[in-house]
Short mmCIF file of C-alpha atoms and ligand atoms in Angstrom, two decimals:
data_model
loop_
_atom_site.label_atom_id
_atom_site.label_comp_id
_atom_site.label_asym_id
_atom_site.label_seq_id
_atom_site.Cartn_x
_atom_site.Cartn_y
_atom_site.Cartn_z
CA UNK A 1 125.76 46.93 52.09
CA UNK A 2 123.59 49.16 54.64
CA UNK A 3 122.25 46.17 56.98
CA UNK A 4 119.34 46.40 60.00
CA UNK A 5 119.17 43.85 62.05
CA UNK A 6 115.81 44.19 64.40
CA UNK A 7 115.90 42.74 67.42
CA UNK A 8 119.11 42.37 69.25
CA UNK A 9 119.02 39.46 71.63
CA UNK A 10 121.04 36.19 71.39
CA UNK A 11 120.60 36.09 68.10
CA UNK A 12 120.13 39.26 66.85
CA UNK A 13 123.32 40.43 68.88
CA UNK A 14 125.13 37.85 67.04
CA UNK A 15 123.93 38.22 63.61
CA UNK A 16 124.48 42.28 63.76
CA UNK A 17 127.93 41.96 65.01
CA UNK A 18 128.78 39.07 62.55
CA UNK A 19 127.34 41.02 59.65
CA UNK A 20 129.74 44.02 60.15
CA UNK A 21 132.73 41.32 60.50
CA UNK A 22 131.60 40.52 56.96
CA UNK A 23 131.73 43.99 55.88
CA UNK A 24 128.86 45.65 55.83
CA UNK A 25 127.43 48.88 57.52
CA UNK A 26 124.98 47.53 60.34
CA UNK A 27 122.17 49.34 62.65
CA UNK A 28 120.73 46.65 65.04
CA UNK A 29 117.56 47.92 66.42
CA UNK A 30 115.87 47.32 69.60
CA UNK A 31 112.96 48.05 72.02
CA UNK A 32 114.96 47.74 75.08
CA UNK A 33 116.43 51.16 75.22
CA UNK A 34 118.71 49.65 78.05
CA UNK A 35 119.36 47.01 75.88
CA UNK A 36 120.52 49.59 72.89
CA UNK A 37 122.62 51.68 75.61
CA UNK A 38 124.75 48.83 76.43
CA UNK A 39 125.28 47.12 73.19
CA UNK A 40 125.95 50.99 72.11
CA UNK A 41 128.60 51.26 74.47
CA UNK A 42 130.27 47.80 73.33
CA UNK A 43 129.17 45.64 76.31
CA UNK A 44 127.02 42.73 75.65
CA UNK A 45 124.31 42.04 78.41
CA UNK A 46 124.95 38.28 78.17
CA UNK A 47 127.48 35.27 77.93
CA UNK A 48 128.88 34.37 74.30
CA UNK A 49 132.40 33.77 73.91
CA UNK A 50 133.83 35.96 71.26
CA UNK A 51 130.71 38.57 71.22
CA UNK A 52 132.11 41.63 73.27
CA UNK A 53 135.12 41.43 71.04
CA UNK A 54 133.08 41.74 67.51
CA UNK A 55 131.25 43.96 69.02
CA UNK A 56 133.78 46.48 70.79
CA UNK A 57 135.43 46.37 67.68
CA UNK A 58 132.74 47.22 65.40
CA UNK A 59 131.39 49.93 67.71
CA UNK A 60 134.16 51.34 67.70
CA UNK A 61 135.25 51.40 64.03
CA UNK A 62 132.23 52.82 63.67
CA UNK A 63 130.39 50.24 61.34
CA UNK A 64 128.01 48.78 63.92
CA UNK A 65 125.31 51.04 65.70
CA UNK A 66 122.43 50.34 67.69
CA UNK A 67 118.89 52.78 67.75
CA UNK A 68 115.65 52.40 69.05
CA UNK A 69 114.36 54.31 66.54
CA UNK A 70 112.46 52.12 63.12
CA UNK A 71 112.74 55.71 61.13
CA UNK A 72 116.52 55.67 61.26
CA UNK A 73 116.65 52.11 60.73
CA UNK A 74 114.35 52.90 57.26
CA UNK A 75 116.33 55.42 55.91
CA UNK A 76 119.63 53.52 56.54
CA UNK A 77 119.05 50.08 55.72
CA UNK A 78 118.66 48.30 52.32
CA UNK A 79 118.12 44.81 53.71
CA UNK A 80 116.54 44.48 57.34
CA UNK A 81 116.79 41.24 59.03
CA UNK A 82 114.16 40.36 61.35
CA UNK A 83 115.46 38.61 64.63
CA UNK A 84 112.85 39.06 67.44
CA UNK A 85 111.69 36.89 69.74
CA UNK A 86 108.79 34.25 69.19
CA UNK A 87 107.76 33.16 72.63
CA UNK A 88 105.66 30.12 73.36
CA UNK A 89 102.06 31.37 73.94
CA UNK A 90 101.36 30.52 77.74
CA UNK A 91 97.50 29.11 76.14
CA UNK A 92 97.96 26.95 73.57
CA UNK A 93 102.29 26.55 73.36
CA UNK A 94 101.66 28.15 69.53
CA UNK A 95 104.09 30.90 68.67
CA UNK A 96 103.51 34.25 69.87
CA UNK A 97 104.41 36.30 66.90
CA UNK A 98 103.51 39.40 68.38
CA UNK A 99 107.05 40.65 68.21
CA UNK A 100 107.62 39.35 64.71
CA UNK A 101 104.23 41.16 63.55
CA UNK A 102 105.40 44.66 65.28
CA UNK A 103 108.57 44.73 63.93
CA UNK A 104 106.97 44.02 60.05
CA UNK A 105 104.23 46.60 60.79
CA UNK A 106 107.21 49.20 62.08
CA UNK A 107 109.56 48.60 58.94
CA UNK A 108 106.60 48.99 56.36
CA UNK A 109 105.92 52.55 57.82
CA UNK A 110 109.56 52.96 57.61
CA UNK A 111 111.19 51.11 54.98
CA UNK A 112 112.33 52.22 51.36
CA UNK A 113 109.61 51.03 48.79
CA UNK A 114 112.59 48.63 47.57
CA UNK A 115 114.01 47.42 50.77
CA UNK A 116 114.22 43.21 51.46
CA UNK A 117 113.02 41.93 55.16
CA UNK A 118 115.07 38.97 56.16
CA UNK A 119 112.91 36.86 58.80
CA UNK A 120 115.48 34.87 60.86
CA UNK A 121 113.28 34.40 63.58
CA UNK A 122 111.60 30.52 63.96
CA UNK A 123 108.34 30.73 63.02
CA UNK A 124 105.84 28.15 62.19
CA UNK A 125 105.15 27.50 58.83
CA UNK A 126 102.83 29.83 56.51
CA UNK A 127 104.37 32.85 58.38
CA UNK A 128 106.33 34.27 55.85
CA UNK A 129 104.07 34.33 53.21
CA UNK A 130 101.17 35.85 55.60
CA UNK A 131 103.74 38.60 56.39
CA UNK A 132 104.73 39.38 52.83
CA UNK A 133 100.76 39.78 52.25
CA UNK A 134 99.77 41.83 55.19
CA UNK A 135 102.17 43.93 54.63
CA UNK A 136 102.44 44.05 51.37
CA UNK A 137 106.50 43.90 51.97
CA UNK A 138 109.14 41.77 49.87
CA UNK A 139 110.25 39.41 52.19
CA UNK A 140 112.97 36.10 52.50
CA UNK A 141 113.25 33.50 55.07
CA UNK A 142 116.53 33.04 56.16
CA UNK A 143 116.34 30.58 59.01
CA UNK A 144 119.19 30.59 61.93
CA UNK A 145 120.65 27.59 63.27
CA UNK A 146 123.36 29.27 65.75
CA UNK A 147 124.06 27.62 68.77
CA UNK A 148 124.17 29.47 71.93
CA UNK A 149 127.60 29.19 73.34
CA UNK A 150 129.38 28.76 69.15
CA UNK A 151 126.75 31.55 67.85
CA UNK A 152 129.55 33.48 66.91
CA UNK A 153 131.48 30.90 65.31
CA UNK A 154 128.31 29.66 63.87
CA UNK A 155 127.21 32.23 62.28
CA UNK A 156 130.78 33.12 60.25
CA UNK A 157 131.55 29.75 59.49
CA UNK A 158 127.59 27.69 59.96
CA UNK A 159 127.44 24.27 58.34
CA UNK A 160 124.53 25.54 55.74
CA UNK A 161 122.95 28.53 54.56
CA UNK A 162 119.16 28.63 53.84
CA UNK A 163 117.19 31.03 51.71
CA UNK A 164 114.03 31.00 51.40
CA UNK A 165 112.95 33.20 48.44
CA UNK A 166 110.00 33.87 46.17
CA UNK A 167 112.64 36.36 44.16
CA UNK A 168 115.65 36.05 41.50
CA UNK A 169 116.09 39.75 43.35
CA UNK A 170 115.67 38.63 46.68
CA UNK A 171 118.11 35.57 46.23
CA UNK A 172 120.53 37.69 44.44
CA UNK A 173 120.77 40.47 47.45
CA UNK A 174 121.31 37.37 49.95
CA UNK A 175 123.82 36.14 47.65
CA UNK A 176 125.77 39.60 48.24
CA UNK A 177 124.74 40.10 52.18
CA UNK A 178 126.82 36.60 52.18
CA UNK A 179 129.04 36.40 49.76
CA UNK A 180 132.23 36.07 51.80
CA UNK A 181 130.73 33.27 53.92
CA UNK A 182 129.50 31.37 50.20
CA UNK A 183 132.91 32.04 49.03
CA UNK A 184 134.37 30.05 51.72
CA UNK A 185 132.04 26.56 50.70
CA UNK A 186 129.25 26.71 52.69
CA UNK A 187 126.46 24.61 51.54
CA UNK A 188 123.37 27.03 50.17
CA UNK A 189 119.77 25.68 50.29
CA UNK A 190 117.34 27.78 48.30
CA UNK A 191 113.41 26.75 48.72
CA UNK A 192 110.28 28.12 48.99
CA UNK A 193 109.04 30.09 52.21
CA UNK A 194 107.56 27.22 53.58
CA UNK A 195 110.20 24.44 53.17
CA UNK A 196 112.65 27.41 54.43
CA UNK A 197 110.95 27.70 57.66
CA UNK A 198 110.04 23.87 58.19
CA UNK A 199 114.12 22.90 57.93
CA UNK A 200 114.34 25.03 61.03
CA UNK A 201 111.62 23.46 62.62
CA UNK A 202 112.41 19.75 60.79
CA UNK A 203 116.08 20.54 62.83
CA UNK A 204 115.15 21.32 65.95
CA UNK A 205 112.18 18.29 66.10
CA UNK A 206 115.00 15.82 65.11
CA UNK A 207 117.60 16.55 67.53
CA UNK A 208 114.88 16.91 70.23
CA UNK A 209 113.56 13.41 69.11
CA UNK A 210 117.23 12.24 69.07
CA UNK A 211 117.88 13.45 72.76
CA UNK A 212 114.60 11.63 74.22
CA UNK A 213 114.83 8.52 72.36
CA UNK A 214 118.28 8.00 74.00
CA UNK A 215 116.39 9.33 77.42
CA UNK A 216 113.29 6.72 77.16
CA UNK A 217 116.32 4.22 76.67
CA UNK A 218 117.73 5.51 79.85
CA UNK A 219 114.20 5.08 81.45
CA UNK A 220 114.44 1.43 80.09
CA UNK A 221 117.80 0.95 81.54
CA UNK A 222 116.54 1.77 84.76
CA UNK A 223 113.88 -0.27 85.36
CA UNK A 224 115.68 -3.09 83.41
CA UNK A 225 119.26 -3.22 85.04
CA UNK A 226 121.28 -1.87 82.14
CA UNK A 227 123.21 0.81 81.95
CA UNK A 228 122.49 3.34 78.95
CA UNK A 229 125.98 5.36 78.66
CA UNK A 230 127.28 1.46 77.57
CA UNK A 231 124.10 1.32 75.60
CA UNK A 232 124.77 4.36 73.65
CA UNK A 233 128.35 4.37 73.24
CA UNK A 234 127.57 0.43 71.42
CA UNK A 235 124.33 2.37 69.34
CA UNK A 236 126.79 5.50 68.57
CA UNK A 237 129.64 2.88 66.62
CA UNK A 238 126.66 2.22 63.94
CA UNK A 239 127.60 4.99 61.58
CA UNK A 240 123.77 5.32 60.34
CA UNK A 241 123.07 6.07 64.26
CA UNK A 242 126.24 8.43 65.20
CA UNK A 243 127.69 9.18 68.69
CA UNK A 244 125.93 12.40 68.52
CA UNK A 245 123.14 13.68 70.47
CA UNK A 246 122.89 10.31 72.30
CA UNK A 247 124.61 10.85 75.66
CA UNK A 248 121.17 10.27 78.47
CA UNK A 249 121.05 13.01 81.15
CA UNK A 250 118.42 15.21 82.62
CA UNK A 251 117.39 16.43 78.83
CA UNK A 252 117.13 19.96 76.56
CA UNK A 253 115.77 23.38 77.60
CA UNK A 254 116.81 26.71 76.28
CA UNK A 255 114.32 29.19 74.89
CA UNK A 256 114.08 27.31 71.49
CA UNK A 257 114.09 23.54 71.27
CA UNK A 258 111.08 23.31 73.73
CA UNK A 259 109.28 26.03 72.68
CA UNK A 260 110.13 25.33 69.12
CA UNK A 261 108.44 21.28 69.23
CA UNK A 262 105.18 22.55 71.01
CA UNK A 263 105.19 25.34 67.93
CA UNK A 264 105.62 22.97 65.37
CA UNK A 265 103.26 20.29 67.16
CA UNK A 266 100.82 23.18 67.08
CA UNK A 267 100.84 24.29 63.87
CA UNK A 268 100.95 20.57 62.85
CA UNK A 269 97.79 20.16 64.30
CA UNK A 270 96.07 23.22 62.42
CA UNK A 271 97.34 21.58 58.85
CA UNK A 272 95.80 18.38 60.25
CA UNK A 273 99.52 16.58 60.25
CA UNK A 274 99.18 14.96 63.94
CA UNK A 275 102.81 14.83 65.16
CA UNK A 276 101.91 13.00 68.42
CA UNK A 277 105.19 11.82 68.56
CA UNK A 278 106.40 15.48 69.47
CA UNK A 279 104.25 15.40 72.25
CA UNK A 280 106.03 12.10 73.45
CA UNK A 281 109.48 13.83 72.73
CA UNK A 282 108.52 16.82 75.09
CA UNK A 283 106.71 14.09 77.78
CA UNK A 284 109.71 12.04 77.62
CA UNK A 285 111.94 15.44 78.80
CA UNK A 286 109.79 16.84 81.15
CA UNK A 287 109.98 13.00 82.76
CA UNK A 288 113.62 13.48 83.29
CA UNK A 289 113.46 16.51 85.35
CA UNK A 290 111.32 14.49 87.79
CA UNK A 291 113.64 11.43 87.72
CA UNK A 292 116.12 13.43 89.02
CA UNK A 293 113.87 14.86 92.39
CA UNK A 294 113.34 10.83 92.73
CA UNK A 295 116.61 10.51 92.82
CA UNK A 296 117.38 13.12 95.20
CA UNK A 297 114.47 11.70 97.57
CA UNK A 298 116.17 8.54 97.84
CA UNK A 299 119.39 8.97 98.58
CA UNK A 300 118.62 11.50 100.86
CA UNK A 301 115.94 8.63 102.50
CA UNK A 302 112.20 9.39 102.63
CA UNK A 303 112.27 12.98 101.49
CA UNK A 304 114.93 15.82 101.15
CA UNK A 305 112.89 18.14 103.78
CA UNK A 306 116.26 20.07 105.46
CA UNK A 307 118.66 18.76 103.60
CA UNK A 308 121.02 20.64 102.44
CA UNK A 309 120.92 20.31 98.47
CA UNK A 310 123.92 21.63 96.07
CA UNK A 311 122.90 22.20 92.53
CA UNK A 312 125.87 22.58 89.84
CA UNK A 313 124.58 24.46 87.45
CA UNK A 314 121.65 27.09 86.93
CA UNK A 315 122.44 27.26 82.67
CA UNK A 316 120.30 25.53 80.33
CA UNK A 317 123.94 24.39 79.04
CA UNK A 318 127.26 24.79 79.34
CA UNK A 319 128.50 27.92 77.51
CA UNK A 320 125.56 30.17 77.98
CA UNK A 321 124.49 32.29 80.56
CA UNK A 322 120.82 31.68 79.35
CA UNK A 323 118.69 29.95 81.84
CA UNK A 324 115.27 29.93 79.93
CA UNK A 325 113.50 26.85 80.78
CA UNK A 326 117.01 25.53 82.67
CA UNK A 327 116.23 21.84 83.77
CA UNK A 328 119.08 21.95 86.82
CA UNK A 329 116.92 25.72 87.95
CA UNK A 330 113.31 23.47 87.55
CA UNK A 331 114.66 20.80 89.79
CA UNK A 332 116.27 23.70 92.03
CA UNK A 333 112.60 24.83 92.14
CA UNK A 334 111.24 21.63 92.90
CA UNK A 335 113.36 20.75 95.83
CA UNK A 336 112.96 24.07 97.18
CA UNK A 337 109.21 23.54 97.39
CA UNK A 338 109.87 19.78 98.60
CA UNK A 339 111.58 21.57 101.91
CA UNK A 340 115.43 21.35 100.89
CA UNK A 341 117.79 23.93 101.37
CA UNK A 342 118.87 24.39 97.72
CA UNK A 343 122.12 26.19 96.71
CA UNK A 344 123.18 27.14 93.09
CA UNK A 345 126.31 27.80 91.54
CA UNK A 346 126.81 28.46 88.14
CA UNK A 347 130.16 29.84 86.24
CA UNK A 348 128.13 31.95 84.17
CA UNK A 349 124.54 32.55 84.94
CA UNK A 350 124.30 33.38 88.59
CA UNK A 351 122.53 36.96 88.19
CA UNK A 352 119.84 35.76 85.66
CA UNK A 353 119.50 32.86 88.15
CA UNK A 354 119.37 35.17 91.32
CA UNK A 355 116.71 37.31 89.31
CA UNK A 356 114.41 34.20 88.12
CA UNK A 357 114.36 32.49 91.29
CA UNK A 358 115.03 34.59 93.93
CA UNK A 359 114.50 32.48 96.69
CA UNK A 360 117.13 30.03 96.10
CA UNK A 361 120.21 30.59 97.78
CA UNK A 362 123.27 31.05 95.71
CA UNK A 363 127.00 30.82 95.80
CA UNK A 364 129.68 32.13 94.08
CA UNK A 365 132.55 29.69 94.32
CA UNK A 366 132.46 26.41 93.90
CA UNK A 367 133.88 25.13 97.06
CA UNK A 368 131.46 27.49 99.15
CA UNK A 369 128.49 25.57 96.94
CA UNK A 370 130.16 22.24 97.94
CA UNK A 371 130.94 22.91 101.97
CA UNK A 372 128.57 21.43 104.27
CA UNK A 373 126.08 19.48 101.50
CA UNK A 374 123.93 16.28 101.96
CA UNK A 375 123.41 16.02 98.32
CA UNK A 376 125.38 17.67 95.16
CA UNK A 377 122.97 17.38 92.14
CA UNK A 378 125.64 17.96 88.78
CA UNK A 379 122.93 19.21 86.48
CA UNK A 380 124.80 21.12 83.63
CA UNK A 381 127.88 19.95 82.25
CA UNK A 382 130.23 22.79 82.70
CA UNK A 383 133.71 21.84 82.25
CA UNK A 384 134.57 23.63 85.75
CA UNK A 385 132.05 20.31 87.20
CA UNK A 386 133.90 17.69 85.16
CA UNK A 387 137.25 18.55 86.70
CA UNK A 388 135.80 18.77 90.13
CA UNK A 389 138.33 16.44 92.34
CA UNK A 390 136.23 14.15 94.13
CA UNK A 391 138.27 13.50 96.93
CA UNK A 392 138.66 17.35 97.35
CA UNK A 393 135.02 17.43 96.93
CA UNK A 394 134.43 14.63 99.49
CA UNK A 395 136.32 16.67 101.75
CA UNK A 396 134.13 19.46 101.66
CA UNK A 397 130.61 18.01 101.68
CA UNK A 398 129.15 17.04 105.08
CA UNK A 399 127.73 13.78 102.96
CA UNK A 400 129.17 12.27 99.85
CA UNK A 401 126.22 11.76 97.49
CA UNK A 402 125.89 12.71 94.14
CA UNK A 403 123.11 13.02 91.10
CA UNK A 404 125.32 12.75 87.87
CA UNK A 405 122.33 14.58 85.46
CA UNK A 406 124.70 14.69 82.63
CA UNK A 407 126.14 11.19 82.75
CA UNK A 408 129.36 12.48 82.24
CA UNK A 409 131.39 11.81 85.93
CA UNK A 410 133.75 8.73 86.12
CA UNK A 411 131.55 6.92 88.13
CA UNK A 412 134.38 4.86 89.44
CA UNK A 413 137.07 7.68 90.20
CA UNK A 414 134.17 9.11 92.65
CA UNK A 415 132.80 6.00 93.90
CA UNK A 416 136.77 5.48 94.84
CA UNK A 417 137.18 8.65 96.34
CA UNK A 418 134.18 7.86 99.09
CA UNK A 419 130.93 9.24 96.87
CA UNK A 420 127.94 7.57 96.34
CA UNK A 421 127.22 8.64 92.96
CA UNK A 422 123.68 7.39 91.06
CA UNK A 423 123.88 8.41 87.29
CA UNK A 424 120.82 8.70 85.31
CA UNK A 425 120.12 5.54 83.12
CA UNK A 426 121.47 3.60 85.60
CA UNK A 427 119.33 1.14 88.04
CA UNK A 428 121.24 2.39 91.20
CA UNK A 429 123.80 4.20 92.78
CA UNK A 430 127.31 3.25 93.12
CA UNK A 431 130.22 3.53 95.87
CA UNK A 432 129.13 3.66 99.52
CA UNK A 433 128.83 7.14 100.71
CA UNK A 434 126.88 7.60 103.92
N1 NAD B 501 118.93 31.98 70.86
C1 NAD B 501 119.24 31.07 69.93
O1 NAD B 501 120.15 30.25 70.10
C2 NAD B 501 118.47 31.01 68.62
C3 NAD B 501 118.96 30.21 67.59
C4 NAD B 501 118.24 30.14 66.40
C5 NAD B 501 117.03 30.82 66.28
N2 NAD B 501 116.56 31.55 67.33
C6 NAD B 501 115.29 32.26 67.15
O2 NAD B 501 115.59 33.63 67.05
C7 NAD B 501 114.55 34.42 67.61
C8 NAD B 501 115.12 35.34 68.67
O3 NAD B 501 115.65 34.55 69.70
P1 NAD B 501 116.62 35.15 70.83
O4 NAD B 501 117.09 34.00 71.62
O5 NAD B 501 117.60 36.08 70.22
O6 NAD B 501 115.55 36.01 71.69
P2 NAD B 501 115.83 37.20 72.71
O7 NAD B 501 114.63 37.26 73.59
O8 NAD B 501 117.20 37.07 73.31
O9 NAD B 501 115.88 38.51 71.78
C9 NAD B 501 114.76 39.08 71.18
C10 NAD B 501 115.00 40.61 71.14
O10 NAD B 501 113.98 41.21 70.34
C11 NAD B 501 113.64 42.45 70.94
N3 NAD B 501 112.32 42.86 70.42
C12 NAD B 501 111.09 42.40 70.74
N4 NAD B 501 110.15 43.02 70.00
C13 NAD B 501 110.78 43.89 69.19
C14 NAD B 501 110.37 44.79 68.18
N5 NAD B 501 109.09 44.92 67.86
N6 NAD B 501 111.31 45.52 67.57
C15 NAD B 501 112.63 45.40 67.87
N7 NAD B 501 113.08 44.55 68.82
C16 NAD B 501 112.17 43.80 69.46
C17 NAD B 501 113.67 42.17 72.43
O11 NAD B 501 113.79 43.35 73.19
C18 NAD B 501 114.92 41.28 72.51
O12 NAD B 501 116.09 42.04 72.72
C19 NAD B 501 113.50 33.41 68.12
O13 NAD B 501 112.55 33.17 67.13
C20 NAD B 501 114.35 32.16 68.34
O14 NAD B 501 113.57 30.99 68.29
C21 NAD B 501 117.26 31.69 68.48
#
């Protein structure tokens, strides 16, 4: 099938280059025009493992091409899937669904009469069937539940598929853009528009809810004198709990989940459904960040003015080099402005990092991040950080102290090796680094 995929970010990058994998003939379609030149050329202007291959290899066979222009992308496509951003709003933390408006306006000046728009962007609920009106368009609701760092994985092989539909014909076409991918098992969900958009929304409030509660435990733990990565690993062996999603640390970022639990909060409060507990969820988060410049304050004594902070990890998570709302870049931030001398290092996101936040200082090995620091704050959970030798380490910094924000580190191996490490969800530090 002719495919346009509009909007060629994360996920629309993903989706275009998966779609041709499938089989079909795809134009993804962007505003950026530098954007379109370097997807054009097979180079893919972030981090995903396994993109730039599907995509120089697509490019170059000739079935995946990228335009700015909406007229091409009418006349070729048959089914154009919508994939554009939907910022928070900086007012009211609604959805900004300017993009997602534009890019409906642009394809019903464009489309064929008989073509099918595919939203795959998050939206809150009521969206699809406002766009179908306005612009008098048939439209689906195909909600995408790729994760950054898998997207590519995720999207060929994702745990469900769901369609929202108002259409035997629109359900049918879906059936045939995915075909191979139902062949293979995957669980279909058809609904209506609005239960189609509220599973995305359902997800993303769940595991967000599922990530705090564990983190409110971990604020318990403090004050109380537990420990919460014993407290979780105890809740995970109840199998109507699960391991999953339970491991305390410094909490979520990205540019969905917190975005997307404001949106849905929002809109909840328009259909006069208060989901205070969302609220909560994002409080509970945002709480985190600051535990964490406590933390720092305190074992660097009254205040971290001059000292010499390392921060591992500028990411929102491991695997990406997207650093939209990163936690480990806000508490960068917030040192910086508390008078510390903050360095970054990051395996993958060091220029989006260097762009953000200029002013931090940055550096690109890990041992030159390490040399010479009063503090080492490991704030996302790279693999590189887990393996980090801590008597190597200890070596290097001028003082052994450590933030574990991921409660991951064997808290004994680097206590051993000299460190004073202080996990969070943990009353205090351990070891007895100076
Ligand atoms: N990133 C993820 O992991 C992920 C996962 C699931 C769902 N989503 C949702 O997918 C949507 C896109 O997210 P993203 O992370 O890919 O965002 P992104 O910012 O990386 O990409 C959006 C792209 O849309 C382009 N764009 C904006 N307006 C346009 C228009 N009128 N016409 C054509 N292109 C236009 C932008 O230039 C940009 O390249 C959001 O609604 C997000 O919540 C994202």
């Amino acid at each position: 099938m002719r495919l346009t995929v509009i909007g060629t970010g994360y996920l629309g990058a993903t989706h275009a280059a998966c779609m041709a994998e499938l089989g079909h003939d795809v134009l993804g379609v962007d505003v950026d025009p530098e954007k379109v030149a370097a997807l054009s050329a097979g180079r893919v202007p972030f981090h995903e493992p396994g993109l730039p291959e599907l995509i120089a290899k697509h490019t170059a066979s000739g079935r995946l091409r990228f335009t700015t222009s909406f007229a091409e992308a009418g006349a070729f496509g048959e089914v154009h899937f919508v994939c554009v951003g939907t910022p928070q709003r900086a007012d009211s933390g609604a959805a900004d669904l300017g993009h997602v408006d534009a890019a409906f306006a642009a394809l019903a000046a464009h489309a064929a009469p008989d073509a099918l728009v595919v939203g795959k962007s998050t939206v809150p609920v009521g969206t699809a069937e406002r766009l179908a009106r306005t612009y008098a368009t048939e439209v689906a609701w195909n909600p995408e539940f790729l994760r950054e760092g898998f997207a590519v994985e995720d999207t060929l092989r994702p745990d469900r598929l769901v369609f929202g539909v108002e259409s035997a014909r629109a359900e049918t076409i879906l059936r045939a853009v995915y075909a191979p991918v139902l062949a293979a098992g995957t669980p279909l969900v058809t609904a209506d528009f609005p239960t189609a958009e509220l599973v995305k929304t359902a997800a993303n409030a769940f595991l967000a809810t599922k990530i705090s509660f564990i983190n409110a435990m971990a604020e318990v733990c403090e004050a109380a004198g537990g420990d919460v990565r014993t407290l979780a690993e105890a809740l995970g062996h109840d199998d109507r709990i699960g391991p999953k999603f339970l491991r305390a640390g410094i909490g979520f970022g990205g540019g969905c989940l917190p975005k997307d639990i404001r949106a849905f909060a929002h809109r909840a409060d328009e259909l006069g459904v208060p989901l205070t507990f969302l609220r909560e969820v994002d409080a509970i988060n945002m709480r985190r960040r600051d535990r964490v410049v406590e933390l720092a304050r305190e074992l660097c004594g009254p205040d971290v003015l001059g000292a010499r902070v390392t921060v591992l990890g500028a990411a929102f998570k491991p695997g990406s080099d997207d650093i939209r709302d990163s936690p480990a870049l806000a508490v960068a931030a917030r040192l910086r402005l508390e008078g510390a001398d903050v360095t970054v290092h990051d395996p993958e996101a060091m220029d989006n990092a260097r762009k953000a936040f200029p002013l931090l200082g940055y550096a690109l090995s890990l041992e030159d991040a390490l040399r010479g620091a009063d503090l080492v704050l490991h704030l996302t959970e790279w693999p590189q950080f887990r393996a980090i030798d801590p008597e190597r380490a200890a070596a290097l910094v001028a003082r052994p102290r450590i933030v574990d924000g991921r409660g991951v580190l064997d808290a004994d191996r680097w206590a051993a090796a000299g460190w004073r490490l202080w996990a969070l969800g943990t009353p205090a530090p351990v070891g007895e680094g100076h």
